[in-house]
Amino acid sequence: MTISVTRTDVPDGQAPDGQAPDCERRDSRVPDGTVQYINIGGIELEAGGFLPDVTLAYETWGTLNADGSNAILVEHALTGSTHVTRGDGDEEGWWEQLAGPGAPADTDRFFVVSINILGGCYGSTGPASTAPDGKPWGSRFPLVTLRDSTDAEARLADRLGISSWFAVVGGSMGGARALEWAVSYPDRVRRCGVISVGASSTAEQIAFAQAQTLAIRQDPNFNGGDYYGGPLPEAGLALARRIAHITYRSAHELDFRFGRNAQDTEAPLQADALGDRGRYQVESYLDHQGNKLVQRFDANSYIALTEALMSHDVCRGRGTLKEALARTTADFFIAAVDSDRLYFPSQSRELANALPGDVDVHVIEAPIGHDGFLTEIGQLSAQLREHLLA
Amino acid sequence: MTISVTRTDVPDGQAPDGQAPDCERRDSRVPDGTVQYINIGGIELEAGGFLPDVTLAYETWGTLNADGSNAILVEHALTGSTHVTRGDGDEEGWWEQLAGPGAPADTDRFFVVSINILGGCYGSTGPASTAPDGKPWGSRFPLVTLRDSTDAEARLADRLGISSWFAVVGGSMGGARALEWAVSYPDRVRRCGVISVGASSTAEQIAFAQAQTLAIRQDPNFNGGDYYGGPLPEAGLALARRIAHITYRSAHELDFRFGRNAQDTEAPLQADALGDRGRYQVESYLDHQGNKLVQRFDANSYIALTEALMSHDVCRGRGTLKEALARTTADFFIAAVDSDRLYFPSQSRELANALPGDVDVHVIEAPIGHDGFLTEIGQLSAQLREHLLA
């Protein structure tokens, strides 16, 4: 995917004048796993801003039943898209094995929905979208919280005719979104899967997030966020991704894979001047991770969503954690990767302990760290099948 | 201290023409804890570069005895200086309680020496120093490894008349320097204290180091390293320090101190545009840490020393860890902070296990993380007094 830096595409499912298309006019023949768009109108935001004419991009798989009771919402993580799994097309999704015919989110049985988060760059309104003055939002894009994005998604659910989700599930920021759904809309979430994330972003998570947003903001091309049409702050975004990626992997994983090895024939300890040396393998690996993201993600969206994740706190304005969670009526599935050193299993346990009833923490055993929720899909699928999507 | 960006100070103890002063000419009346300078000549570097006319800055406390047998070398960490402890002046040092009359490094008994690492910015030759062409080294400063800096320090020890150290001790990069001393010069180190660091820099440590050096190199003011005389890459250096500081503290410490609190009256969740919000307390704290370092440290030195630390590997060219360590004849004191998540206690155990003889790992109990080796000086002092400096 390439970034639509100045979004000129008028989505198929959206009227060109920015008006929301009528619900009944939705094309029921849209193939599974195809991006669709809905205009949900303007949103007053928690932090005081306002976004008019908000578009949300989404994909669906399977068929919504007559009483609208079989819908599952799969929430993506920070840089994820709506493409959870392949549909009628061939493109692989980011959580293959989770959704599809016969999968835990069985598309022969469920209507699976995935929504690009508000502020993202996979079709929903974000900083690269066109503001009312015809220019990209850029530096003017407002601060959006996870509650705002949840509210926006509730409107989309209305439009799809889904008054209550059979389940909402996600990992990392996707898990935070799922949890916020269950607490903000207790009547609309019957089961909730919160994977590899706690009840709020901690000081350390905020600290690493700040480093990432600064890496982008200090890129000479950033221009306060108004870089569309000019050179992109790619170096800053790639650095942000490197920092993030280190935290997504365990020290053990990095050392086991790369140790102190040099990259190919490069020589990390040969150089006349400081800047001339060859790379260690782990540096090359992180260069690759950074550069890969730059090809598919907008730097302003990275900031917007990182800020949204910093805002994650189900307790805000709702009392203690126990009090906040007392609002929910959903059955919960909580899971954590045992080696996660960004979203520690202890945070998942704290969440589980504060939830009404007896809630277990399912342990994903993986030495890899946080990303185990993506790589150990086999373990997770089995757990989800048995405990959330039975 | 302010950074001497274009170093024009001609050190007292160094002849103006760059020749090394005669050893006998050293002023024996220099007060304890005063920076002195020695020119140790040119150095061929491990990575292939060459540094002519190298100056090393150092401080001493106490008196070297007649047979030169009572000298202790205290090695500083990444951004440390020679000022370990106060001397006849009043300025507090970075490891107070460790050295002084009656302290573990008892200056009534020992001759305590601290050397600014080659490449640093506290008086030793570094990127801000003047190259033979009269301009600062800047981008031309060569890659210096910990072995190079150890070799340079061995020459300084020669000049001071110290053929063998009673002990060499340090924490973090200081510990890596101490270990390299014991392995490179087994005949010259009788006791060795390696605190909060392992036998080599791991893939994860290299990864975090890369992020930090990139943060500086991507600063618009960096100019490839040739920024002296122009605006300094302060934002990049401050970001590097933020990243480092997160890794120096435990998640528990950050969350316990700051949680999700807002800084003073700032409002992290009030903003029209993304960049306008107030700060979380932990962000303000890291801003402070970053800005503090910028006032006292040169960005190129930060890169040079971070690169030197990346090079840390006592095994390089010496076989297995056991084989490399078999060269040493020193008595070792190994310590680690139990909550350290940058230099894991397991790395200290690996080092201890590979050393000749039975070597324990002394545990510094501190929830703070890596920095515990500085903050828990009480525990460490007692351990050092009993096990290394008895």
PDB file of N, CA and C in Angstrom, chain A residues 47 139 141-143 201-204 207-208 210-211 214 218 220 235 239 242 246 251 254-255 259-260 268-274 277 280 282-283 286-287 307 310-313 316 341 344, chain B residues 47 139 141-143 201-204 207-208 210-211 214 218 220 235 239 242 246 251 254-255 259-260 268-274 277 280 282-283 286-287 307 310-313 316 341 344:
ATOM      1  N   ALA A  47     -11.359  16.038  23.869  1.00  0.00           N
ATOM      2  CA  ALA A  47     -10.349  17.038  24.225  1.00  0.00           C
ATOM      3  C   ALA A  47     -10.732  18.446  23.800  1.00  0.00           C
ATOM      4  N   SER A 139      -1.333  19.853  10.554  1.00  0.00           N
ATOM      5  CA  SER A 139      -1.100  20.326  11.930  1.00  0.00           C
ATOM      6  C   SER A 139      -2.389  20.668  12.661  1.00  0.00           C
ATOM      7  N   PHE A 141      -5.121  18.850  12.713  1.00  0.00           N
ATOM      8  CA  PHE A 141      -5.915  17.689  13.111  1.00  0.00           C
ATOM      9  C   PHE A 141      -6.025  17.652  14.630  1.00  0.00           C
ATOM     10  N   PRO A 142      -7.238  17.417  15.116  1.00  0.00           N
ATOM     11  CA  PRO A 142      -7.439  17.515  16.570  1.00  0.00           C
ATOM     12  C   PRO A 142      -6.950  16.284  17.328  1.00  0.00           C
ATOM     13  N   LEU A 143      -6.809  16.451  18.631  1.00  0.00           N
ATOM     14  CA  LEU A 143      -6.487  15.343  19.521  1.00  0.00           C
ATOM     15  C   LEU A 143      -7.717  14.451  19.669  1.00  0.00           C
ATOM     16  N   SER A 201      -2.955   3.233  29.859  1.00  0.00           N
ATOM     17  CA  SER A 201      -1.552   3.351  29.474  1.00  0.00           C
ATOM     18  C   SER A 201      -0.757   3.844  30.678  1.00  0.00           C
ATOM     19  N   THR A 202       0.317   3.172  30.968  1.00  0.00           N
ATOM     20  CA  THR A 202       1.126   3.486  32.145  1.00  0.00           C
ATOM     21  C   THR A 202       2.127   4.596  31.828  1.00  0.00           C
ATOM     22  N   ALA A 203       2.789   5.058  32.870  1.00  0.00           N
ATOM     23  CA  ALA A 203       3.811   6.105  32.699  1.00  0.00           C
ATOM     24  C   ALA A 203       4.881   5.651  31.709  1.00  0.00           C
ATOM     25  N   GLU A 204       5.301   4.404  31.801  1.00  0.00           N
ATOM     26  CA  GLU A 204       6.348   3.934  30.898  1.00  0.00           C
ATOM     27  C   GLU A 204       5.849   3.899  29.462  1.00  0.00           C
ATOM     28  N   ALA A 207       5.854   7.278  28.233  1.00  0.00           N
ATOM     29  CA  ALA A 207       7.232   7.733  28.011  1.00  0.00           C
ATOM     30  C   ALA A 207       7.763   7.238  26.665  1.00  0.00           C
ATOM     31  N   PHE A 208       7.604   5.969  26.382  1.00  0.00           N
ATOM     32  CA  PHE A 208       8.057   5.458  25.089  1.00  0.00           C
ATOM     33  C   PHE A 208       7.264   6.095  23.941  1.00  0.00           C
ATOM     34  N   GLN A 210       6.015   9.146  23.927  1.00  0.00           N
ATOM     35  CA  GLN A 210       6.539  10.504  23.750  1.00  0.00           C
ATOM     36  C   GLN A 210       7.798  10.486  22.894  1.00  0.00           C
ATOM     37  N   ALA A 211       8.701   9.544  23.186  1.00  0.00           N
ATOM     38  CA  ALA A 211       9.943   9.454  22.413  1.00  0.00           C
ATOM     39  C   ALA A 211       9.619   9.255  20.931  1.00  0.00           C
ATOM     40  N   LEU A 214       8.122  12.478  19.386  1.00  0.00           N
ATOM     41  CA  LEU A 214       9.197  13.469  19.236  1.00  0.00           C
ATOM     42  C   LEU A 214      10.105  13.125  18.060  1.00  0.00           C
ATOM     43  N   GLN A 218      10.595  16.012  15.366  1.00  0.00           N
ATOM     44  CA  GLN A 218      11.901  16.640  15.205  1.00  0.00           C
ATOM     45  C   GLN A 218      12.520  16.357  13.835  1.00  0.00           C
ATOM     46  N   PRO A 220      13.355  17.121  10.218  1.00  0.00           N
ATOM     47  CA  PRO A 220      13.356  18.429   9.520  1.00  0.00           C
ATOM     48  C   PRO A 220      12.245  18.566   8.480  1.00  0.00           C
ATOM     49  N   ALA A 235      12.423   9.809   7.933  1.00  0.00           N
ATOM     50  CA  ALA A 235      13.463   9.399   8.889  1.00  0.00           C
ATOM     51  C   ALA A 235      12.892   9.387  10.307  1.00  0.00           C
ATOM     52  N   LEU A 239      12.432   6.157  12.730  1.00  0.00           N
ATOM     53  CA  LEU A 239      13.024   6.095  14.071  1.00  0.00           C
ATOM     54  C   LEU A 239      11.963   5.763  15.117  1.00  0.00           C
ATOM     55  N   ARG A 242      11.407   2.147  14.966  1.00  0.00           N
ATOM     56  CA  ARG A 242      12.502   1.380  15.575  1.00  0.00           C
ATOM     57  C   ARG A 242      12.331   1.309  17.093  1.00  0.00           C
ATOM     58  N   ILE A 246      11.554  -2.192  19.203  1.00  0.00           N
ATOM     59  CA  ILE A 246      12.373  -2.766  20.284  1.00  0.00           C
ATOM     60  C   ILE A 246      11.460  -3.162  21.451  1.00  0.00           C
ATOM     61  N   ALA A 251      14.162  -8.706  25.001  1.00  0.00           N
ATOM     62  CA  ALA A 251      15.622  -8.671  24.918  1.00  0.00           C
ATOM     63  C   ALA A 251      16.137 -10.042  24.487  1.00  0.00           C
ATOM     64  N   LEU A 254      15.697 -10.589  20.673  1.00  0.00           N
ATOM     65  CA  LEU A 254      16.669  -9.839  19.872  1.00  0.00           C
ATOM     66  C   LEU A 254      18.059 -10.467  19.997  1.00  0.00           C
ATOM     67  N   ASP A 255      18.416 -10.841  21.213  1.00  0.00           N
ATOM     68  CA  ASP A 255      19.754 -11.389  21.393  1.00  0.00           C
ATOM     69  C   ASP A 255      19.875 -12.772  20.771  1.00  0.00           C
ATOM     70  N   GLY A 259      22.214 -11.373  18.276  1.00  0.00           N
ATOM     71  CA  GLY A 259      23.431 -11.275  19.079  1.00  0.00           C
ATOM     72  C   GLY A 259      24.221 -10.024  18.710  1.00  0.00           C
ATOM     73  N   ARG A 260      25.520 -10.200  18.561  1.00  0.00           N
ATOM     74  CA  ARG A 260      26.374  -9.086  18.166  1.00  0.00           C
ATOM     75  C   ARG A 260      26.832  -9.233  16.719  1.00  0.00           C
ATOM     76  N   PRO A 268      31.003  -3.569  11.584  1.00  0.00           N
ATOM     77  CA  PRO A 268      30.649  -2.554  12.585  1.00  0.00           C
ATOM     78  C   PRO A 268      31.868  -1.947  13.275  1.00  0.00           C
ATOM     79  N   LEU A 269      32.996  -2.617  13.217  1.00  0.00           N
ATOM     80  CA  LEU A 269      34.173  -2.081  13.894  1.00  0.00           C
ATOM     81  C   LEU A 269      35.288  -1.744  12.909  1.00  0.00           C
ATOM     82  N   GLN A 270      34.888  -1.302  11.743  1.00  0.00           N
ATOM     83  CA  GLN A 270      35.863  -0.756  10.797  1.00  0.00           C
ATOM     84  C   GLN A 270      35.345   0.583  10.308  1.00  0.00           C
ATOM     85  N   ALA A 271      36.088   1.617  10.559  1.00  0.00           N
ATOM     86  CA  ALA A 271      35.669   2.951  10.141  1.00  0.00           C
ATOM     87  C   ALA A 271      36.773   3.938  10.429  1.00  0.00           C
ATOM     88  N   ASP A 272      36.989   4.842   9.533  1.00  0.00           N
ATOM     89  CA  ASP A 272      37.873   5.951   9.860  1.00  0.00           C
ATOM     90  C   ASP A 272      37.105   6.934  10.729  1.00  0.00           C
ATOM     91  N   ALA A 273      35.989   7.433  10.201  1.00  0.00           N
ATOM     92  CA  ALA A 273      35.181   8.370  10.971  1.00  0.00           C
ATOM     93  C   ALA A 273      33.996   7.646  11.595  1.00  0.00           C
ATOM     94  N   LEU A 274      33.494   8.229  12.676  1.00  0.00           N
ATOM     95  CA  LEU A 274      32.418   7.634  13.469  1.00  0.00           C
ATOM     96  C   LEU A 274      31.219   7.166  12.647  1.00  0.00           C
ATOM     97  N   ARG A 277      30.930   3.388   9.892  1.00  0.00           N
ATOM     98  CA  ARG A 277      31.043   1.953  10.154  1.00  0.00           C
ATOM     99  C   ARG A 277      29.890   1.153   9.559  1.00  0.00           C
ATOM    100  N   TYR A 280      25.560  -3.505  12.779  1.00  0.00           N
ATOM    101  CA  TYR A 280      25.228  -4.759  13.437  1.00  0.00           C
ATOM    102  C   TYR A 280      23.916  -5.263  12.811  1.00  0.00           C
ATOM    103  N   VAL A 282      21.263  -6.369  14.171  1.00  0.00           N
ATOM    104  CA  VAL A 282      20.034  -5.872  14.797  1.00  0.00           C
ATOM    105  C   VAL A 282      19.710  -4.464  14.308  1.00  0.00           C
ATOM    106  N   GLU A 283      20.732  -3.693  13.964  1.00  0.00           N
ATOM    107  CA  GLU A 283      20.488  -2.361  13.408  1.00  0.00           C
ATOM    108  C   GLU A 283      19.855  -2.466  12.028  1.00  0.00           C
ATOM    109  N   LEU A 286      16.271  -3.378  12.383  1.00  0.00           N
ATOM    110  CA  LEU A 286      15.416  -2.258  12.784  1.00  0.00           C
ATOM    111  C   LEU A 286      15.302  -1.223  11.667  1.00  0.00           C
ATOM    112  N   ASP A 287      16.376  -1.040  10.901  1.00  0.00           N
ATOM    113  CA  ASP A 287      16.285  -0.182   9.708  1.00  0.00           C
ATOM    114  C   ASP A 287      15.162  -0.701   8.804  1.00  0.00           C
ATOM    115  N   GLU A 307      -0.971   9.225  20.306  1.00  0.00           N
ATOM    116  CA  GLU A 307      -1.610  10.106  21.304  1.00  0.00           C
ATOM    117  C   GLU A 307      -2.911   9.482  21.818  1.00  0.00           C
ATOM    118  N   MET A 310      -1.954   6.896  24.236  1.00  0.00           N
ATOM    119  CA  MET A 310      -1.561   7.536  25.500  1.00  0.00           C
ATOM    120  C   MET A 310      -2.807   7.869  26.335  1.00  0.00           C
ATOM    121  N   SER A 311      -3.893   8.230  25.670  1.00  0.00           N
ATOM    122  CA  SER A 311      -5.122   8.634  26.378  1.00  0.00           C
ATOM    123  C   SER A 311      -5.855   7.459  27.011  1.00  0.00           C
ATOM    124  N   HIS A 312      -5.438   6.239  26.656  1.00  0.00           N
ATOM    125  CA  HIS A 312      -6.172   5.051  27.106  1.00  0.00           C
ATOM    126  C   HIS A 312      -6.251   4.974  28.624  1.00  0.00           C
ATOM    127  N   ASP A 313      -7.465   5.030  29.135  1.00  0.00           N
ATOM    128  CA  ASP A 313      -7.689   4.963  30.580  1.00  0.00           C
ATOM    129  C   ASP A 313      -9.183   4.773  30.814  1.00  0.00           C
ATOM    130  N   ARG A 316     -10.960   7.084  33.522  1.00  0.00           N
ATOM    131  CA  ARG A 316     -11.104   8.544  33.468  1.00  0.00           C
ATOM    132  C   ARG A 316     -12.565   8.955  33.658  1.00  0.00           C
ATOM    133  N   ARG A 341       7.209  -7.095  27.589  1.00  0.00           N
ATOM    134  CA  ARG A 341       7.803  -6.135  28.516  1.00  0.00           C
ATOM    135  C   ARG A 341       7.360  -4.705  28.197  1.00  0.00           C
ATOM    136  N   PHE A 344       2.909  -5.445  30.294  1.00  0.00           N
ATOM    137  CA  PHE A 344       3.259  -6.540  31.193  1.00  0.00           C
ATOM    138  C   PHE A 344       2.032  -7.396  31.544  1.00  0.00           C
TER     139      PHE A 344
ATOM    140  N   ALA B  47      39.499   0.270  15.185  1.00  0.00           N
ATOM    141  CA  ALA B  47      38.657   0.279  13.978  1.00  0.00           C
ATOM    142  C   ALA B  47      39.393   0.844  12.764  1.00  0.00           C
ATOM    143  N   SER B 139      32.700  15.700  12.423  1.00  0.00           N
ATOM    144  CA  SER B 139      32.347  14.494  11.659  1.00  0.00           C
ATOM    145  C   SER B 139      33.538  13.592  11.402  1.00  0.00           C
ATOM    146  N   PHE B 141      35.814  12.735  13.601  1.00  0.00           N
ATOM    147  CA  PHE B 141      36.292  12.013  14.779  1.00  0.00           C
ATOM    148  C   PHE B 141      36.159  10.513  14.541  1.00  0.00           C
ATOM    149  N   PRO B 142      37.214   9.768  14.861  1.00  0.00           N
ATOM    150  CA  PRO B 142      37.183   8.340  14.515  1.00  0.00           C
ATOM    151  C   PRO B 142      36.353   7.496  15.474  1.00  0.00           C
ATOM    152  N   LEU B 143      36.057   6.291  15.045  1.00  0.00           N
ATOM    153  CA  LEU B 143      35.373   5.311  15.890  1.00  0.00           C
ATOM    154  C   LEU B 143      36.371   4.789  16.930  1.00  0.00           C
ATOM    155  N   SER B 201      27.939  -5.956  25.031  1.00  0.00           N
ATOM    156  CA  SER B 201      26.661  -5.289  24.769  1.00  0.00           C
ATOM    157  C   SER B 201      25.793  -6.222  23.929  1.00  0.00           C
ATOM    158  N   THR B 202      24.572  -6.399  24.361  1.00  0.00           N
ATOM    159  CA  THR B 202      23.662  -7.331  23.692  1.00  0.00           C
ATOM    160  C   THR B 202      22.959  -6.659  22.518  1.00  0.00           C
ATOM    161  N   ALA B 203      22.256  -7.471  21.758  1.00  0.00           N
ATOM    162  CA  ALA B 203      21.500  -6.942  20.620  1.00  0.00           C
ATOM    163  C   ALA B 203      20.525  -5.856  21.066  1.00  0.00           C
ATOM    164  N   GLU B 204      19.870  -6.064  22.198  1.00  0.00           N
ATOM    165  CA  GLU B 204      18.907  -5.056  22.651  1.00  0.00           C
ATOM    166  C   GLU B 204      19.606  -3.767  23.045  1.00  0.00           C
ATOM    167  N   ALA B 207      20.462  -2.030  20.013  1.00  0.00           N
ATOM    168  CA  ALA B 207      19.258  -1.481  19.386  1.00  0.00           C
ATOM    169  C   ALA B 207      18.864  -0.149  20.028  1.00  0.00           C
ATOM    170  N   PHE B 208      18.811  -0.115  21.338  1.00  0.00           N
ATOM    171  CA  PHE B 208      18.474   1.146  22.017  1.00  0.00           C
ATOM    172  C   PHE B 208      19.547   2.206  21.743  1.00  0.00           C
ATOM    173  N   GLN B 210      21.355   2.444  19.003  1.00  0.00           N
ATOM    174  CA  GLN B 210      21.145   2.947  17.637  1.00  0.00           C
ATOM    175  C   GLN B 210      20.057   4.016  17.615  1.00  0.00           C
ATOM    176  N   ALA B 211      18.967   3.762  18.326  1.00  0.00           N
ATOM    177  CA  ALA B 211      17.876   4.743  18.360  1.00  0.00           C
ATOM    178  C   ALA B 211      18.384   6.080  18.886  1.00  0.00           C
ATOM    179  N   LEU B 214      20.708   7.801  16.315  1.00  0.00           N
ATOM    180  CA  LEU B 214      19.892   8.315  15.210  1.00  0.00           C
ATOM    181  C   LEU B 214      19.140   9.575  15.622  1.00  0.00           C
ATOM    182  N   GLN B 218      19.656  12.733  13.270  1.00  0.00           N
ATOM    183  CA  GLN B 218      18.536  13.243  12.492  1.00  0.00           C
ATOM    184  C   GLN B 218      18.106  14.646  12.913  1.00  0.00           C
ATOM    185  N   PRO B 220      18.048  18.422  12.727  1.00  0.00           N
ATOM    186  CA  PRO B 220      18.406  19.304  11.608  1.00  0.00           C
ATOM    187  C   PRO B 220      19.673  20.112  11.841  1.00  0.00           C
ATOM    188  N   ALA B 235      17.877  19.281  20.398  1.00  0.00           N
ATOM    189  CA  ALA B 235      16.634  18.496  20.441  1.00  0.00           C
ATOM    190  C   ALA B 235      16.951  17.011  20.264  1.00  0.00           C
ATOM    191  N   LEU B 239      16.389  14.066  23.009  1.00  0.00           N
ATOM    192  CA  LEU B 239      15.579  12.876  22.709  1.00  0.00           C
ATOM    193  C   LEU B 239      16.375  11.605  23.012  1.00  0.00           C
ATOM    194  N   ARG B 242      16.244  11.067  26.626  1.00  0.00           N
ATOM    195  CA  ARG B 242      14.935  10.568  27.065  1.00  0.00           C
ATOM    196  C   ARG B 242      14.847   9.051  26.871  1.00  0.00           C
ATOM    197  N   ILE B 246      14.573   6.290  29.982  1.00  0.00           N
ATOM    198  CA  ILE B 246      13.494   5.307  30.194  1.00  0.00           C
ATOM    199  C   ILE B 246      14.107   3.943  30.504  1.00  0.00           C
ATOM    200  N   ALA B 251       9.857   0.141  34.757  1.00  0.00           N
ATOM    201  CA  ALA B 251       8.456   0.514  34.502  1.00  0.00           C
ATOM    202  C   ALA B 251       7.755   0.807  35.825  1.00  0.00           C
ATOM    203  N   LEU B 254       8.697   4.309  37.160  1.00  0.00           N
ATOM    204  CA  LEU B 254       8.036   5.400  36.434  1.00  0.00           C
ATOM    205  C   LEU B 254       6.559   5.456  36.786  1.00  0.00           C
ATOM    206  N   ASP B 255       5.932   4.293  36.872  1.00  0.00           N
ATOM    207  CA  ASP B 255       4.500   4.288  37.152  1.00  0.00           C
ATOM    208  C   ASP B 255       4.217   4.698  38.600  1.00  0.00           C
ATOM    209  N   GLY B 259       2.621   7.765  37.331  1.00  0.00           N
ATOM    210  CA  GLY B 259       1.336   7.256  36.878  1.00  0.00           C
ATOM    211  C   GLY B 259       0.871   7.972  35.626  1.00  0.00           C
ATOM    212  N   ARG B 260      -0.382   8.344  35.605  1.00  0.00           N
ATOM    213  CA  ARG B 260      -0.943   9.079  34.468  1.00  0.00           C
ATOM    214  C   ARG B 260      -1.179  10.543  34.829  1.00  0.00           C
ATOM    215  N   PRO B 268      -3.282  17.222  29.650  1.00  0.00           N
ATOM    216  CA  PRO B 268      -2.910  16.336  28.537  1.00  0.00           C
ATOM    217  C   PRO B 268      -4.080  16.007  27.611  1.00  0.00           C
ATOM    218  N   LEU B 269      -5.301  16.186  28.101  1.00  0.00           N
ATOM    219  CA  LEU B 269      -6.443  15.851  27.245  1.00  0.00           C
ATOM    220  C   LEU B 269      -7.292  17.072  26.936  1.00  0.00           C
ATOM    221  N   GLN B 270      -6.617  18.204  26.804  1.00  0.00           N
ATOM    222  CA  GLN B 270      -7.296  19.396  26.302  1.00  0.00           C
ATOM    223  C   GLN B 270      -6.461  19.991  25.194  1.00  0.00           C
ATOM    224  N   ALA B 271      -7.015  20.033  24.023  1.00  0.00           N
ATOM    225  CA  ALA B 271      -6.280  20.571  22.871  1.00  0.00           C
ATOM    226  C   ALA B 271      -7.223  20.646  21.693  1.00  0.00           C
ATOM    227  N   ASP B 272      -7.103  21.732  20.935  1.00  0.00           N
ATOM    228  CA  ASP B 272      -7.802  21.760  19.661  1.00  0.00           C
ATOM    229  C   ASP B 272      -7.015  20.924  18.668  1.00  0.00           C
ATOM    230  N   ALA B 273      -5.749  21.310  18.460  1.00  0.00           N
ATOM    231  CA  ALA B 273      -4.916  20.558  17.532  1.00  0.00           C
ATOM    232  C   ALA B 273      -4.000  19.616  18.318  1.00  0.00           C
ATOM    233  N   LEU B 274      -3.578  18.564  17.616  1.00  0.00           N
ATOM    234  CA  LEU B 274      -2.785  17.479  18.211  1.00  0.00           C
ATOM    235  C   LEU B 274      -1.585  17.970  19.020  1.00  0.00           C
ATOM    236  N   ARG B 277      -1.585  19.980  23.253  1.00  0.00           N
ATOM    237  CA  ARG B 277      -2.021  19.514  24.574  1.00  0.00           C
ATOM    238  C   ARG B 277      -0.967  19.744  25.644  1.00  0.00           C
ATOM    239  N   TYR B 280       1.812  15.022  30.230  1.00  0.00           N
ATOM    240  CA  TYR B 280       1.786  14.120  31.372  1.00  0.00           C
ATOM    241  C   TYR B 280       3.055  14.379  32.189  1.00  0.00           C
ATOM    242  N   VAL B 282       5.195  12.381  33.433  1.00  0.00           N
ATOM    243  CA  VAL B 282       6.370  11.613  33.023  1.00  0.00           C
ATOM    244  C   VAL B 282       7.032  12.250  31.799  1.00  0.00           C
ATOM    245  N   GLU B 283       6.246  12.899  30.965  1.00  0.00           N
ATOM    246  CA  GLU B 283       6.828  13.599  29.818  1.00  0.00           C
ATOM    247  C   GLU B 283       7.645  14.792  30.287  1.00  0.00           C
ATOM    248  N   LEU B 286      10.893  13.623  31.676  1.00  0.00           N
ATOM    249  CA  LEU B 286      11.868  13.246  30.651  1.00  0.00           C
ATOM    250  C   LEU B 286      12.365  14.473  29.886  1.00  0.00           C
ATOM    251  N   ASP B 287      11.480  15.460  29.684  1.00  0.00           N
ATOM    252  CA  ASP B 287      11.929  16.731  29.102  1.00  0.00           C
ATOM    253  C   ASP B 287      13.056  17.308  29.956  1.00  0.00           C
ATOM    254  N   GLU B 307      28.713   4.634  20.749  1.00  0.00           N
ATOM    255  CA  GLU B 307      29.338   3.690  19.811  1.00  0.00           C
ATOM    256  C   GLU B 307      30.390   2.838  20.522  1.00  0.00           C
ATOM    257  N   MET B 310      28.586   0.264  22.405  1.00  0.00           N
ATOM    258  CA  MET B 310      28.125  -0.796  21.482  1.00  0.00           C
ATOM    259  C   MET B 310      29.251  -1.789  21.216  1.00  0.00           C
ATOM    260  N   SER B 311      30.497  -1.284  21.173  1.00  0.00           N
ATOM    261  CA  SER B 311      31.648  -2.140  20.844  1.00  0.00           C
ATOM    262  C   SER B 311      32.014  -3.084  21.983  1.00  0.00           C
ATOM    263  N   HIS B 312      31.436  -2.852  23.152  1.00  0.00           N
ATOM    264  CA  HIS B 312      31.842  -3.612  24.337  1.00  0.00           C
ATOM    265  C   HIS B 312      31.661  -5.115  24.138  1.00  0.00           C
ATOM    266  N   ASP B 313      32.765  -5.840  24.157  1.00  0.00           N
ATOM    267  CA  ASP B 313      32.727  -7.293  23.981  1.00  0.00           C
ATOM    268  C   ASP B 313      34.100  -7.841  24.369  1.00  0.00           C
ATOM    269  N   ARG B 316      35.847 -10.431  21.885  1.00  0.00           N
ATOM    270  CA  ARG B 316      36.292 -10.166  20.512  1.00  0.00           C
ATOM    271  C   ARG B 316      37.741 -10.563  20.316  1.00  0.00           C
ATOM    272  N   ARG B 341      16.460  -3.447  33.807  1.00  0.00           N
ATOM    273  CA  ARG B 341      15.916  -4.062  32.609  1.00  0.00           C
ATOM    274  C   ARG B 341      16.687  -3.630  31.363  1.00  0.00           C
ATOM    275  N   PHE B 344      20.523  -6.639  32.403  1.00  0.00           N
ATOM    276  CA  PHE B 344      19.821  -7.615  33.230  1.00  0.00           C
ATOM    277  C   PHE B 344      20.784  -8.334  34.183  1.00  0.00           C
TER     278      PHE B 344
END
